[in-house]
CSV table of C-alpha atoms in Angstrom, one decimal:
chain,number,residue,atom,x,y,z
L,19,MET,CA,63.6,124.2,96.8
L,20,PRO,CA,67.3,124.3,97.7
L,21,ARG,CA,68.3,126.5,100.6
L,22,LYS,CA,70.1,129.7,99.7
L,23,ASN,CA,73.6,130.2,101.0
L,24,PRO,CA,74.0,132.9,103.6
L,25,VAL,CA,75.3,136.2,102.2
L,26,GLY,CA,79.0,136.0,101.7
L,27,SER,CA,79.3,132.3,102.4
L,28,ASP,CA,80.6,131.5,98.9
L,29,GLY,CA,83.2,134.1,99.3
L,30,ASN,CA,84.2,132.7,102.7
L,31,VAL,CA,84.6,129.2,101.2
L,32,ALA,CA,86.7,130.6,98.3
L,33,LYS,CA,88.9,132.5,100.7
L,34,HIS,CA,89.4,129.4,102.9
L,35,LEU,CA,90.3,127.3,99.8
L,36,SER,CA,92.7,130.0,98.5
L,37,TYR,CA,94.5,130.2,101.9
L,38,ARG,CA,94.7,126.4,102.1
L,39,GLU,CA,96.4,126.4,98.7
L,40,ALA,CA,98.7,129.2,99.7
L,41,TRP,CA,99.9,127.5,102.9
L,42,GLY,CA,100.5,124.3,100.9
L,43,ARG,CA,102.5,126.2,98.3
L,44,ILE,CA,104.6,127.8,101.0
L,45,LYS,CA,105.5,124.5,102.6
L,46,GLY,CA,106.3,123.0,99.2
L,47,ALA,CA,108.4,125.9,98.1
L,48,ILE,CA,110.5,125.9,101.3
L,49,ALA,CA,110.9,122.2,101.2
L,50,HIS,CA,112.2,122.3,97.6
L,51,GLY,CA,114.3,125.4,97.9
L,52,TYR,CA,112.0,127.8,96.1
L,53,HIS,CA,112.3,130.4,98.9
L,54,LEU,CA,111.5,133.5,96.8
L,55,GLU,CA,108.2,131.9,95.9
L,56,ALA,CA,107.5,131.3,99.5
L,57,ILE,CA,108.4,134.8,100.5
L,58,THR,CA,106.1,136.2,97.8
L,59,ILE,CA,103.1,134.2,99.0
L,60,GLU,CA,103.8,135.1,102.6
L,61,GLU,CA,103.8,138.8,101.7
L,62,SER,CA,100.5,138.3,99.9
L,63,ILE,CA,98.9,136.6,102.9
L,64,ILE,CA,100.1,139.4,105.3
L,65,SER,CA,98.9,142.1,102.9
L,66,ASP,CA,95.5,140.5,102.6
L,67,ARG,CA,95.0,140.2,106.4
L,68,LEU,CA,96.1,143.8,106.9
L,69,SER,CA,93.9,145.1,104.2
L,70,SER,CA,91.0,143.1,105.6
L,71,TYR,CA,91.6,144.5,109.1
L,72,LEU,CA,91.7,148.1,107.8
L,73,VAL,CA,88.4,147.6,105.9
L,74,LEU,CA,86.8,145.8,108.9
L,75,THR,CA,87.6,148.8,111.1
L,76,GLY,CA,86.5,151.4,108.6
L,77,VAL,CA,90.0,152.8,108.1
L,78,ALA,CA,90.1,151.9,104.4
L,79,GLN,CA,87.5,151.3,101.7
L,80,PRO,CA,87.4,147.9,99.8
L,81,ASP,CA,88.2,149.4,96.4
L,82,ALA,CA,90.8,149.2,93.7
L,83,LYS,CA,93.0,151.8,95.4
L,84,LEU,CA,93.5,149.5,98.4
L,85,GLU,CA,94.4,146.6,96.2
L,86,ARG,CA,97.3,148.8,94.8
L,87,GLU,CA,98.5,149.9,98.2
L,88,SER,CA,102.1,149.1,98.8
L,89,PHE,CA,103.2,146.6,101.5
L,90,ALA,CA,105.0,149.5,103.3
L,91,ASN,CA,101.9,151.7,103.3
L,92,LEU,CA,99.7,148.8,104.6
L,93,ILE,CA,102.1,148.3,107.5
L,94,ARG,CA,102.2,152.0,108.2
L,95,ASN,CA,98.4,152.3,108.4
L,96,TRP,CA,98.2,149.2,110.5
L,97,ARG,CA,100.7,150.6,113.0
L,98,ARG,CA,98.8,153.9,113.1
L,99,SER,CA,95.5,152.0,113.7
L,100,VAL,CA,96.9,149.6,116.3
L,101,THR,CA,99.3,151.7,118.4
L,102,ASP,CA,100.0,149.1,121.1
L,103,ALA,CA,102.5,146.4,120.3
L,104,ILE,CA,100.9,143.1,119.4
L,105,SER,CA,102.5,140.2,121.2
L,106,ASP,CA,102.0,136.5,121.0
L,107,GLY,CA,104.1,133.4,121.8
L,108,HIS,CA,106.5,134.2,119.0
L,109,PHE,CA,106.9,138.0,118.8
L,110,ALA,CA,107.0,140.7,121.4
L,111,ASP,CA,106.1,143.4,118.8
L,112,LEU,CA,104.4,141.9,115.7
L,113,GLN,CA,104.1,145.2,113.9
L,114,SER,CA,107.9,145.8,114.1
L,115,ALA,CA,108.7,142.2,113.3
L,116,VAL,CA,106.6,142.4,110.1
L,117,ASP,CA,108.2,145.7,109.1
L,118,ASP,CA,111.7,144.4,109.7
L,119,TRP,CA,110.8,141.3,107.6
L,120,ARG,CA,109.6,143.6,104.8
L,121,GLY,CA,113.2,145.0,104.6
L,122,ARG,CA,114.6,141.5,104.4
L,123,ARG,CA,112.1,140.6,101.8
L,124,ASN,CA,113.2,143.5,99.6
L,125,ARG,CA,116.8,142.6,99.9
L,126,MET,CA,116.1,139.0,98.9
L,127,VAL,CA,114.0,139.9,95.9
L,128,HIS,CA,116.7,142.3,94.6
L,129,ALA,CA,119.9,140.7,95.8
L,130,MET,CA,120.1,137.6,93.5
L,131,VAL,CA,122.3,139.3,90.9
L,132,LYS,CA,122.3,143.0,91.9
L,133,SER,CA,125.6,144.4,93.0
L,134,HIS,CA,127.4,147.7,92.9
L,135,PRO,CA,129.2,148.4,89.6
L,136,GLY,CA,132.5,146.6,89.5
L,137,ALA,CA,131.7,144.5,92.6
L,138,ALA,CA,131.0,140.8,92.6
L,139,PRO,CA,127.4,139.6,93.1
L,140,PRO,CA,126.4,138.0,96.4
L,141,ASP,CA,127.7,134.5,97.2
L,142,VAL,CA,125.1,132.0,96.0
L,143,LEU,CA,125.3,129.8,99.1
L,144,ASP,CA,125.0,132.8,101.4
L,145,PHE,CA,122.1,134.1,99.4
L,146,ARG,CA,120.3,130.7,99.6
L,147,ALA,CA,120.8,130.5,103.4
L,148,GLU,CA,119.5,134.0,103.9
L,149,ALA,CA,116.6,133.4,101.5
L,150,GLU,CA,115.6,130.2,103.4
L,151,ALA,CA,115.8,132.0,106.8
L,152,THR,CA,113.7,134.9,105.4
L,153,ALA,CA,111.1,132.4,104.0
L,154,ARG,CA,110.8,130.5,107.3
L,155,LEU,CA,110.5,133.7,109.3
L,156,GLY,CA,107.9,135.0,106.9
L,157,GLU,CA,105.8,131.8,107.3
L,158,ARG,CA,105.7,132.3,111.1
L,159,LEU,CA,104.9,136.0,110.7
L,160,ALA,CA,102.1,135.3,108.3
L,161,LYS,CA,100.6,132.7,110.7
L,162,SER,CA,100.9,135.2,113.6
L,163,VAL,CA,99.2,138.0,111.6
L,164,CYS,CA,96.4,135.6,110.5
L,165,ASN,CA,95.9,134.5,114.1
L,166,TRP,CA,95.8,138.1,115.4
L,167,TYR,CA,93.4,139.1,112.6
L,168,MET,CA,91.0,136.3,113.5
L,169,ARG,CA,91.1,137.2,117.2
L,170,GLU,CA,90.2,140.8,116.3
L,171,LYS,CA,87.5,139.8,113.9
L,172,ARG,CA,85.9,137.7,116.7
L,173,LYS,CA,85.9,140.7,119.0
L,174,MET,CA,83.7,142.5,116.5
L,175,THR,CA,80.8,140.0,116.2
L,176,THR,CA,78.1,142.3,117.5
L,177,PRO,CA,77.1,145.6,115.9
L,178,LYS,CA,77.9,147.7,119.1
L,179,LYS,CA,81.4,146.2,119.3
L,180,ARG,CA,81.9,146.8,115.6
L,181,ILE,CA,80.9,150.4,115.7
L,182,ARG,CA,82.9,151.1,118.9
L,183,HIS,CA,86.0,149.4,117.5
L,184,ARG,CA,85.7,151.2,114.1
L,185,LYS,CA,85.4,154.6,115.7
L,186,LYS,CA,88.4,153.9,117.9
L,187,ALA,CA,90.5,152.8,114.9
L,188,GLU,CA,89.5,155.8,112.8
L,189,THR,CA,90.4,158.2,115.7
L,190,ARG,CA,93.8,156.6,116.0
L,191,VAL,CA,94.6,157.0,112.3
L,192,ALA,CA,93.4,160.5,112.2
L,193,THR,CA,95.4,161.7,115.2
L,194,LYS,CA,98.6,159.5,114.9
L,195,PRO,CA,101.6,161.6,113.8
L,196,ASP,CA,103.9,160.1,111.2
L,197,SER,CA,106.9,160.0,113.4
L,198,GLY,CA,105.2,158.6,116.5
L,199,ARG,CA,106.2,155.2,117.8
L,200,ALA,CA,103.9,153.3,120.1
L,201,LYS,CA,105.2,151.9,123.3
L,202,PRO,CA,104.9,148.2,123.7
L,203,ALA,CA,101.8,147.3,125.7
L,204,GLY,CA,103.7,144.5,127.5
L,205,ARG,CA,100.8,142.2,127.0
L,206,SER,CA,101.7,138.6,126.9
L,207,GLY,CA,99.5,135.6,126.8
L,208,ALA,CA,99.2,132.0,125.8
L,209,ARG,CA,99.9,130.9,122.3
L,210,PRO,CA,97.0,132.1,120.1
L,211,LYS,CA,94.4,129.7,118.8
L,212,GLU,CA,95.3,128.8,115.3
L,213,ALA,CA,93.4,130.1,112.3
L,214,ALA,CA,93.0,128.1,109.1
L,215,GLU,CA,96.5,126.6,108.5
L,216,PRO,CA,98.6,128.5,111.1
L,217,ALA,CA,100.4,126.3,113.6
């Protein structure tokens, strides 16, 4: 009799394959100048990791409502849940860097032909240069978010750790005021161990 796969193993394999395809498409899109495609995939990766973290810590439920959550709301809930600045070898404050990139992403998606009435549209060469810079930054941010998520997931390998971590995250979201900003933790360390594709 064939051995049964562990619960969730098929889903993990599918997730790994989808991420491998996504990273490959990002590299190909940037290499061939399809920067808006790369930016779209990068946003999808970051959103997926943030959603997974919020579910993992009990802040959100894995339902259709979460799938419809806007990128801005995912980032807002992430910052409420993780109040200390996340730092790695690339960003001193990963949450702020992702939120800033969200603004650049919005400008790139809407700036191709949009302009004020009577004004000329953006210069094509300038647009391409900014789109490429945004795509390359988004790739690095997506990798950093993936690496951070995998580190957090490994911390929650035992039931006790999972319960403690979940209660802590729920308390932060419940008590965090909308206008509050977290002070950087000042934590700095070695370059994180890469997850899946991230380099």
